[in-house]
Amino acid sequence: MNNKLTLGKIFFPAFIGGVTTGMGNGSVFGAAVMCAVGRGPYESWGGWGAEQYNPATFSGFVDCMMIAFGVAFFIIQVMAMSRHGKLEAEAVAKGEKPAYF
């Protein structure tokens, strides 16, 4: 049996789940760092235009952490779903029942 969980089939569920979870965790990480560090080392709060994504600004650091965590969780989600499909295909090929039966 072939792996039915191809990248084409898992891309959007993995993207939505991974980025949503990762960006949520990134915002918590950014907020925790901001609570620990404070606003002192940042010249600008960076809330307007392109400064919003500049990691050298107060707001930009949090936004960049959210993007980085979102991409990381998306990659983890794709790897996990692909591996699950591979294990499931191997189990069916051996004549075993997959875990969802």
PDB file of N, CA, C and O in Angstrom, residues 2 5-6 30-31 48 56 62 64 74-75 88:
ATOM      1  N   ASN A   2       0.431   2.255  -0.664  1.00  0.00           N
ATOM      2  CA  ASN A   2       1.177   3.517  -0.736  1.00  0.00           C
ATOM      3  C   ASN A   2       0.810   4.437   0.419  1.00  0.00           C
ATOM      4  O   ASN A   2      -0.268   4.338   0.993  1.00  0.00           O
ATOM      5  N   LEU A   5      -0.794   9.888   2.764  1.00  0.00           N
ATOM      6  CA  LEU A   5      -0.599  11.235   3.314  1.00  0.00           C
ATOM      7  C   LEU A   5       0.558  11.922   2.590  1.00  0.00           C
ATOM      8  O   LEU A   5       1.631  12.143   3.133  1.00  0.00           O
ATOM      9  N   THR A   6       0.313  12.306   1.357  1.00  0.00           N
ATOM     10  CA  THR A   6       1.330  13.007   0.565  1.00  0.00           C
ATOM     11  C   THR A   6       1.346  14.473   0.937  1.00  0.00           C
ATOM     12  O   THR A   6       0.415  14.982   1.574  1.00  0.00           O
ATOM     13  N   GLY A  30       7.557  35.591  23.077  1.00  0.00           N
ATOM     14  CA  GLY A  30       7.905  37.004  22.922  1.00  0.00           C
ATOM     15  C   GLY A  30       7.447  37.840  24.105  1.00  0.00           C
ATOM     16  O   GLY A  30       8.173  38.709  24.590  1.00  0.00           O
ATOM     17  N   ALA A  31       6.238  37.555  24.596  1.00  0.00           N
ATOM     18  CA  ALA A  31       5.727  38.301  25.747  1.00  0.00           C
ATOM     19  C   ALA A  31       6.554  38.012  26.997  1.00  0.00           C
ATOM     20  O   ALA A  31       6.834  38.919  27.789  1.00  0.00           O
ATOM     21  N   TRP A  48       4.345  50.565  13.330  1.00  0.00           N
ATOM     22  CA  TRP A  48       3.830  51.100  12.074  1.00  0.00           C
ATOM     23  C   TRP A  48       4.618  50.581  10.886  1.00  0.00           C
ATOM     24  O   TRP A  48       5.845  50.552  10.907  1.00  0.00           O
ATOM     25  N   ALA A  56      14.638  44.529  15.606  1.00  0.00           N
ATOM     26  CA  ALA A  56      15.316  45.459  16.502  1.00  0.00           C
ATOM     27  C   ALA A  56      14.330  46.374  17.228  1.00  0.00           C
ATOM     28  O   ALA A  56      14.740  47.156  18.083  1.00  0.00           O
ATOM     29  N   VAL A  62       8.598  40.468  18.802  1.00  0.00           N
ATOM     30  CA  VAL A  62       7.510  39.527  19.066  1.00  0.00           C
ATOM     31  C   VAL A  62       6.967  38.977  17.752  1.00  0.00           C
ATOM     32  O   VAL A  62       6.715  37.782  17.627  1.00  0.00           O
ATOM     33  N   CYS A  64       8.515  38.652  14.857  1.00  0.00           N
ATOM     34  CA  CYS A  64       9.496  37.742  14.265  1.00  0.00           C
ATOM     35  C   CYS A  64       9.529  36.405  14.999  1.00  0.00           C
ATOM     36  O   CYS A  64       9.679  35.354  14.373  1.00  0.00           O
ATOM     37  N   PHE A  74       5.103  24.257  11.637  1.00  0.00           N
ATOM     38  CA  PHE A  74       4.624  23.749  10.352  1.00  0.00           C
ATOM     39  C   PHE A  74       5.529  22.623   9.872  1.00  0.00           C
ATOM     40  O   PHE A  74       5.049  21.567   9.441  1.00  0.00           O
ATOM     41  N   ILE A  75       6.826  22.808   9.960  1.00  0.00           N
ATOM     42  CA  ILE A  75       7.779  21.777   9.533  1.00  0.00           C
ATOM     43  C   ILE A  75       7.616  20.522  10.394  1.00  0.00           C
ATOM     44  O   ILE A  75       7.597  19.400   9.882  1.00  0.00           O
ATOM     45  N   GLU A  88       1.559   3.808   8.686  1.00  0.00           N
ATOM     46  CA  GLU A  88       0.260   3.224   8.371  1.00  0.00           C
ATOM     47  C   GLU A  88       0.327   2.372   7.107  1.00  0.00           C
ATOM     48  O   GLU A  88      -0.218   1.266   7.057  1.00  0.00           O
TER      49      GLU A  88
END
